[in-house]
Tab-separated table of C-alpha atoms in Angstrom:
chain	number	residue	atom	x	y	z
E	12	UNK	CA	19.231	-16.120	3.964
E	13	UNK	CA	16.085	-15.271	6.003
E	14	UNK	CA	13.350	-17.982	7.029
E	15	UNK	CA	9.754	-16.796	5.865
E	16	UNK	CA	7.292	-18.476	7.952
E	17	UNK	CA	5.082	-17.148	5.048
E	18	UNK	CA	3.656	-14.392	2.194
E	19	UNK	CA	0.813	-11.813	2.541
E	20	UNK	CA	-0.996	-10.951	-0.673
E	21	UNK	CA	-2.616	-7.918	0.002
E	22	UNK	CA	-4.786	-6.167	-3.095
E	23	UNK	CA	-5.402	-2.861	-2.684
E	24	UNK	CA	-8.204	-1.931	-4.919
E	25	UNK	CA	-9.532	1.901	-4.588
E	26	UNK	CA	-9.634	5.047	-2.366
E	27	UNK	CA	-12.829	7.228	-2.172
E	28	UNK	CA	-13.054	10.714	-1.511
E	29	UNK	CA	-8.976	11.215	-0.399
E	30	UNK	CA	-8.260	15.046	0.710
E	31	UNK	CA	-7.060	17.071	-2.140
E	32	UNK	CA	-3.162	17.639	-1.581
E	33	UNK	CA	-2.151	19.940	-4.130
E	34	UNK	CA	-4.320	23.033	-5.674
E	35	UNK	CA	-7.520	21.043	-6.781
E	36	UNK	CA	-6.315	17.352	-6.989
E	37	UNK	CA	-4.070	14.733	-5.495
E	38	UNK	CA	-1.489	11.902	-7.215
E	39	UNK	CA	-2.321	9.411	-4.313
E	40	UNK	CA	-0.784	5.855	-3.872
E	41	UNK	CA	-0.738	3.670	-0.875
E	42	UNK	CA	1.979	2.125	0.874
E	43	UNK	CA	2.190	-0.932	3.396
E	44	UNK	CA	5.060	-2.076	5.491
E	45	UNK	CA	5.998	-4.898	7.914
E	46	UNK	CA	8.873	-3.913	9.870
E	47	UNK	CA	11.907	-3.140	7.429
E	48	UNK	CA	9.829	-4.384	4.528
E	49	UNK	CA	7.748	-1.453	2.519
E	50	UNK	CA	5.877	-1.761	-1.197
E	51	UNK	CA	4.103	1.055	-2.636
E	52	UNK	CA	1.071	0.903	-4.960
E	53	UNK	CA	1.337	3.020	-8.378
E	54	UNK	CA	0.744	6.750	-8.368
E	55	UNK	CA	-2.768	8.058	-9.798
E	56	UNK	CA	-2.454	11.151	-10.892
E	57	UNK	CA	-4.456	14.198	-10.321
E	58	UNK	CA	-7.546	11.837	-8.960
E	59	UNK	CA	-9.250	12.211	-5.736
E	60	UNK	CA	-10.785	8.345	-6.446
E	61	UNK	CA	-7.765	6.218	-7.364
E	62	UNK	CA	-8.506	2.999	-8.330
E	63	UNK	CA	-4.865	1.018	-8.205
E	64	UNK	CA	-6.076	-3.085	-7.846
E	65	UNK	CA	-2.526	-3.369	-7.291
E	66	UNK	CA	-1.583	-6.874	-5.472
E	67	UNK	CA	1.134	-6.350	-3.159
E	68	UNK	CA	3.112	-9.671	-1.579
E	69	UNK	CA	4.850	-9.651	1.673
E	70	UNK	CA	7.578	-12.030	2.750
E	71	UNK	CA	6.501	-12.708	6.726
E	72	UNK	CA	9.807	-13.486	9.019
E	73	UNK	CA	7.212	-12.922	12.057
E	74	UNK	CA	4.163	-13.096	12.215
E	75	UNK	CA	4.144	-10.708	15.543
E	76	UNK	CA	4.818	-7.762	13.352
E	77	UNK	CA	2.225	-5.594	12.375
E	78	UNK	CA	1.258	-4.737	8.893
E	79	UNK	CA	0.769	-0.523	8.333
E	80	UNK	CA	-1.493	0.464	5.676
E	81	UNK	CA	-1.187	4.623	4.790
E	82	UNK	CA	-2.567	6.039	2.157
């Protein structure tokens, strides 16, 4: 079992104007990660302003790594 020297709670609430990825929309969704760990926000589809308030809970084993936020 691994030792958690504590949780993240991260809520991830909207993106504004994201680049269009496909021919005249996008299906965006965001994804953190913390070393091995990665969680991944619901999929909006064809919407350029997603707005997800998804909370998102990380398990921290260090608190040296860093957390990556890409949308």
């Amino acid at each position: 079992m691994e030792n958690y020297v504590g949780l993240v709670r991260l809520r991830i609430f909207r993106g504004v104007n994201l680049a269009i990825r496909d021919s005249r929309s996008s299906d965006p969704y965001a994804t953190v990660t913390m070393g091995d760990k990665k969680l991944k926000t619901r999929v909006v589809r064809s919407n350029c302003n997603p707005e997800w308030n998804d909370e998102l809970t990380l398990c921290v084993s260090d608190h040296h790594l860093p957390i990556q936020l890409v949308i």
